[in-house]
């Protein structure tokens, strides 16, 4: 019967493109664990590495913060996990929508050929509306782009 190969913390850090300090930090956060120590060196099994890859799925691929990743990785119930995932997905969709609007503004500004940006009818109207709303003490609710017909 062969003994399962264990990987040192240095080997794991190099293989996963992390630093040893990051692996220690992940352990402190409860994201991963090591199987044993040989001397003072942490050793990781394939199962431990699967746990690391699972945490990376959420943190790197899913673009979640470490706190959010910890909550999902530490979740024992599918319902809790799905609730966390749905909340993150909804927040990301909202960010994507805002980023699309920002790209549209930047595209417009790149294509605007007026010497002064405020002379552009679209930009000027938007800026004047924003100033008026601020001075009136009302919320500025107009988007840069007019609603599509």
PDB file of C-alpha atoms in Angstrom:
ATOM      1  CA  UNK A   1       0.000   0.000   0.000  1.00  0.00           C
ATOM      2  CA  UNK A   2       1.550   3.302  -1.097  1.00  0.00           C
ATOM      3  CA  UNK A   3       1.493   6.394   1.037  1.00  0.00           C
ATOM      4  CA  UNK A   4      -0.182   9.456  -0.491  1.00  0.00           C
ATOM      5  CA  UNK A   5       2.284  12.051  -1.698  1.00  0.00           C
ATOM      6  CA  UNK A   6       2.260  15.279   0.242  1.00  0.00           C
ATOM      7  CA  UNK A   7       3.347  18.624  -1.169  1.00  0.00           C
ATOM      8  CA  UNK A   8       5.290  21.233   0.787  1.00  0.00           C
ATOM      9  CA  UNK A   9       3.927  24.729   1.171  1.00  0.00           C
ATOM     10  CA  UNK A  10       6.661  25.983  -1.176  1.00  0.00           C
ATOM     11  CA  UNK A  11       5.722  23.447  -3.859  1.00  0.00           C
ATOM     12  CA  UNK A  12       2.057  24.371  -3.557  1.00  0.00           C
ATOM     13  CA  UNK A  13       2.793  28.106  -3.691  1.00  0.00           C
ATOM     14  CA  UNK A  14       4.860  27.695  -6.846  1.00  0.00           C
ATOM     15  CA  UNK A  15       2.377  25.337  -8.518  1.00  0.00           C
ATOM     16  CA  UNK A  16      -0.616  27.606  -7.826  1.00  0.00           C
ATOM     17  CA  UNK A  17       1.178  30.900  -8.519  1.00  0.00           C
ATOM     18  CA  UNK A  18       0.811  32.123  -4.951  1.00  0.00           C
ATOM     19  CA  UNK A  19       3.220  33.139  -2.236  1.00  0.00           C
ATOM     20  CA  UNK A  20       3.837  31.119   0.891  1.00  0.00           C
ATOM     21  CA  UNK A  21       2.485  34.076   2.874  1.00  0.00           C
ATOM     22  CA  UNK A  22      -0.757  33.955   0.852  1.00  0.00           C
ATOM     23  CA  UNK A  23      -1.209  30.259   1.630  1.00  0.00           C
ATOM     24  CA  UNK A  24      -0.676  30.942   5.327  1.00  0.00           C
ATOM     25  CA  UNK A  25      -3.170  33.795   5.137  1.00  0.00           C
ATOM     26  CA  UNK A  26      -5.715  31.527   3.418  1.00  0.00           C
ATOM     27  CA  UNK A  27      -5.257  29.007   6.235  1.00  0.00           C
ATOM     28  CA  UNK A  28      -5.750  31.718   8.849  1.00  0.00           C
ATOM     29  CA  UNK A  29      -8.990  32.702   7.073  1.00  0.00           C
ATOM     30  CA  UNK A  30     -10.159  29.081   7.045  1.00  0.00           C
ATOM     31  CA  UNK A  31     -10.150  28.838   3.256  1.00  0.00           C
ATOM     32  CA  UNK A  32      -7.734  25.919   3.149  1.00  0.00           C
ATOM     33  CA  UNK A  33      -6.041  23.479   5.490  1.00  0.00           C
ATOM     34  CA  UNK A  34      -2.908  21.390   5.469  1.00  0.00           C
ATOM     35  CA  UNK A  35      -2.784  17.679   6.246  1.00  0.00           C
ATOM     36  CA  UNK A  36       0.287  17.606   8.429  1.00  0.00           C
ATOM     37  CA  UNK A  37       3.648  19.116   9.221  1.00  0.00           C
ATOM     38  CA  UNK A  38       7.055  17.669   8.656  1.00  0.00           C
ATOM     39  CA  UNK A  39       9.212  19.585  11.017  1.00  0.00           C
ATOM     40  CA  UNK A  40       7.941  23.127  10.687  1.00  0.00           C
ATOM     41  CA  UNK A  41       6.873  22.743   7.049  1.00  0.00           C
ATOM     42  CA  UNK A  42       3.188  22.482   6.187  1.00  0.00           C
ATOM     43  CA  UNK A  43       2.328  19.574   3.915  1.00  0.00           C
ATOM     44  CA  UNK A  44      -0.699  19.395   1.641  1.00  0.00           C
ATOM     45  CA  UNK A  45      -2.502  16.372   0.233  1.00  0.00           C
ATOM     46  CA  UNK A  46      -4.345  16.283  -3.105  1.00  0.00           C
ATOM     47  CA  UNK A  47      -7.574  16.749  -1.149  1.00  0.00           C
ATOM     48  CA  UNK A  48      -6.107  19.878   0.450  1.00  0.00           C
ATOM     49  CA  UNK A  49      -5.126  21.126  -3.012  1.00  0.00           C
ATOM     50  CA  UNK A  50      -8.665  20.514  -4.232  1.00  0.00           C
ATOM     51  CA  UNK A  51      -9.830  22.770  -1.386  1.00  0.00           C
ATOM     52  CA  UNK A  52      -7.395  25.444  -2.535  1.00  0.00           C
ATOM     53  CA  UNK A  53      -8.578  25.124  -6.139  1.00  0.00           C
ATOM     54  CA  UNK A  54     -12.185  25.397  -4.903  1.00  0.00           C
ATOM     55  CA  UNK A  55     -11.366  28.620  -3.041  1.00  0.00           C
ATOM     56  CA  UNK A  56      -9.624  29.953  -6.155  1.00  0.00           C
ATOM     57  CA  UNK A  57     -12.722  29.140  -8.207  1.00  0.00           C
ATOM     58  CA  UNK A  58     -14.712  31.574  -6.095  1.00  0.00           C
ATOM     59  CA  UNK A  59     -12.025  34.183  -5.444  1.00  0.00           C
ATOM     60  CA  UNK A  60     -10.294  34.367  -8.826  1.00  0.00           C
ATOM     61  CA  UNK A  61     -12.746  32.955 -11.347  1.00  0.00           C
ATOM     62  CA  UNK A  62     -15.903  34.113  -9.560  1.00  0.00           C
ATOM     63  CA  UNK A  63     -14.246  37.451  -8.662  1.00  0.00           C
ATOM     64  CA  UNK A  64     -15.478  37.333  -5.073  1.00  0.00           C
ATOM     65  CA  UNK A  65     -13.704  38.989  -2.172  1.00  0.00           C
ATOM     66  CA  UNK A  66     -11.961  36.762   0.347  1.00  0.00           C
ATOM     67  CA  UNK A  67     -14.750  37.431   2.828  1.00  0.00           C
ATOM     68  CA  UNK A  68     -17.367  36.347   0.286  1.00  0.00           C
ATOM     69  CA  UNK A  69     -15.220  33.371  -0.703  1.00  0.00           C
ATOM     70  CA  UNK A  70     -14.879  32.343   2.952  1.00  0.00           C
ATOM     71  CA  UNK A  71     -18.640  32.510   3.410  1.00  0.00           C
ATOM     72  CA  UNK A  72     -19.268  30.252   0.417  1.00  0.00           C
ATOM     73  CA  UNK A  73     -16.432  27.824   1.140  1.00  0.00           C
ATOM     74  CA  UNK A  74     -17.559  27.601   4.766  1.00  0.00           C
ATOM     75  CA  UNK A  75     -21.189  27.030   3.849  1.00  0.00           C
ATOM     76  CA  UNK A  76     -22.451  23.552   4.724  1.00  0.00           C
ATOM     77  CA  UNK A  77     -25.943  23.949   3.259  1.00  0.00           C
ATOM     78  CA  UNK A  78     -26.731  24.290  -0.421  1.00  0.00           C
ATOM     79  CA  UNK A  79     -29.525  26.766   0.318  1.00  0.00           C
ATOM     80  CA  UNK A  80     -27.162  29.101   2.165  1.00  0.00           C
ATOM     81  CA  UNK A  81     -24.572  28.796  -0.579  1.00  0.00           C
ATOM     82  CA  UNK A  82     -27.118  29.494  -3.330  1.00  0.00           C
ATOM     83  CA  UNK A  83     -28.357  32.558  -1.473  1.00  0.00           C
ATOM     84  CA  UNK A  84     -24.801  33.924  -1.245  1.00  0.00           C
ATOM     85  CA  UNK A  85     -24.131  33.153  -4.900  1.00  0.00           C
ATOM     86  CA  UNK A  86     -27.379  34.749  -6.078  1.00  0.00           C
ATOM     87  CA  UNK A  87     -26.643  37.945  -4.126  1.00  0.00           C
ATOM     88  CA  UNK A  88     -23.155  38.161  -5.637  1.00  0.00           C
ATOM     89  CA  UNK A  89     -24.458  37.450  -9.136  1.00  0.00           C
ATOM     90  CA  UNK A  90     -27.086  40.198  -8.821  1.00  0.00           C
ATOM     91  CA  UNK A  91     -24.472  42.678  -7.573  1.00  0.00           C
ATOM     92  CA  UNK A  92     -22.181  41.790 -10.479  1.00  0.00           C
ATOM     93  CA  UNK A  93     -24.974  42.219 -13.032  1.00  0.00           C
ATOM     94  CA  UNK A  94     -25.623  45.682 -11.598  1.00  0.00           C
ATOM     95  CA  UNK A  95     -21.913  46.528 -11.890  1.00  0.00           C
ATOM     96  CA  UNK A  96     -21.850  45.238 -15.467  1.00  0.00           C
ATOM     97  CA  UNK A  97     -24.774  47.494 -16.347  1.00  0.00           C
ATOM     98  CA  UNK A  98     -22.975  50.504 -14.840  1.00  0.00           C
ATOM     99  CA  UNK A  99     -19.780  49.588 -16.682  1.00  0.00           C
ATOM    100  CA  UNK A 100     -21.662  49.355 -19.998  1.00  0.00           C
ATOM    101  CA  UNK A 101     -22.952  52.868 -19.377  1.00  0.00           C
ATOM    102  CA  UNK A 102     -19.451  54.070 -18.546  1.00  0.00           C
ATOM    103  CA  UNK A 103     -18.051  52.534 -21.742  1.00  0.00           C
ATOM    104  CA  UNK A 104     -20.802  54.241 -23.748  1.00  0.00           C
ATOM    105  CA  UNK A 105     -19.903  57.607 -22.201  1.00  0.00           C
ATOM    106  CA  UNK A 106     -16.209  57.064 -22.941  1.00  0.00           C
ATOM    107  CA  UNK A 107     -16.986  55.978 -26.515  1.00  0.00           C
ATOM    108  CA  UNK A 108     -19.049  59.130 -27.003  1.00  0.00           C
ATOM    109  CA  UNK A 109     -16.309  61.329 -25.571  1.00  0.00           C
ATOM    110  CA  UNK A 110     -13.725  59.667 -27.824  1.00  0.00           C
ATOM    111  CA  UNK A 111     -15.895  60.423 -30.841  1.00  0.00           C
ATOM    112  CA  UNK A 112     -16.868  63.951 -29.811  1.00  0.00           C
ATOM    113  CA  UNK A 113     -14.933  66.424 -31.933  1.00  0.00           C
ATOM    114  CA  UNK A 114     -15.862  69.727 -30.296  1.00  0.00           C
ATOM    115  CA  UNK A 115     -12.971  71.778 -28.998  1.00  0.00           C
ATOM    116  CA  UNK A 116     -14.685  72.166 -25.657  1.00  0.00           C
ATOM    117  CA  UNK A 117     -16.521  69.158 -24.252  1.00  0.00           C
ATOM    118  CA  UNK A 118     -19.320  71.369 -22.893  1.00  0.00           C
ATOM    119  CA  UNK A 119     -20.026  72.613 -26.442  1.00  0.00           C
ATOM    120  CA  UNK A 120     -21.115  69.087 -27.360  1.00  0.00           C
ATOM    121  CA  UNK A 121     -24.928  69.134 -27.299  1.00  0.00           C
ATOM    122  CA  UNK A 122     -25.200  65.803 -25.507  1.00  0.00           C
ATOM    123  CA  UNK A 123     -22.438  66.423 -22.953  1.00  0.00           C
ATOM    124  CA  UNK A 124     -23.426  70.047 -22.370  1.00  0.00           C
ATOM    125  CA  UNK A 125     -27.097  69.170 -21.762  1.00  0.00           C
ATOM    126  CA  UNK A 126     -26.139  66.437 -19.337  1.00  0.00           C
ATOM    127  CA  UNK A 127     -23.713  68.635 -17.386  1.00  0.00           C
ATOM    128  CA  UNK A 128     -26.167  71.562 -17.212  1.00  0.00           C
ATOM    129  CA  UNK A 129     -28.905  69.209 -15.967  1.00  0.00           C
ATOM    130  CA  UNK A 130     -26.593  67.819 -13.330  1.00  0.00           C
ATOM    131  CA  UNK A 131     -25.614  71.306 -12.106  1.00  0.00           C
ATOM    132  CA  UNK A 132     -29.261  72.460 -12.063  1.00  0.00           C
ATOM    133  CA  UNK A 133     -30.326  69.421 -10.041  1.00  0.00           C
ATOM    134  CA  UNK A 134     -27.510  69.953  -7.566  1.00  0.00           C
ATOM    135  CA  UNK A 135     -28.352  73.627  -7.086  1.00  0.00           C
ATOM    136  CA  UNK A 136     -32.074  72.830  -6.750  1.00  0.00           C
ATOM    137  CA  UNK A 137     -31.270  70.218  -4.131  1.00  0.00           C
ATOM    138  CA  UNK A 138     -32.945  67.497  -6.150  1.00  0.00           C
ATOM    139  CA  UNK A 139     -31.439  64.136  -7.067  1.00  0.00           C
ATOM    140  CA  UNK A 140     -29.902  63.983 -10.506  1.00  0.00           C
ATOM    141  CA  UNK A 141     -31.645  61.077 -12.140  1.00  0.00           C
ATOM    142  CA  UNK A 142     -30.922  61.648 -15.829  1.00  0.00           C
ATOM    143  CA  UNK A 143     -28.526  59.238 -17.460  1.00  0.00           C
ATOM    144  CA  UNK A 144     -25.941  60.514 -19.881  1.00  0.00           C
ATOM    145  CA  UNK A 145     -27.642  58.593 -22.664  1.00  0.00           C
ATOM    146  CA  UNK A 146     -31.276  59.379 -23.375  1.00  0.00           C
ATOM    147  CA  UNK A 147     -33.624  56.398 -23.154  1.00  0.00           C
ATOM    148  CA  UNK A 148     -33.860  54.298 -26.287  1.00  0.00           C
ATOM    149  CA  UNK A 149     -37.049  54.579 -28.292  1.00  0.00           C
TER     150      UNK A 149
END
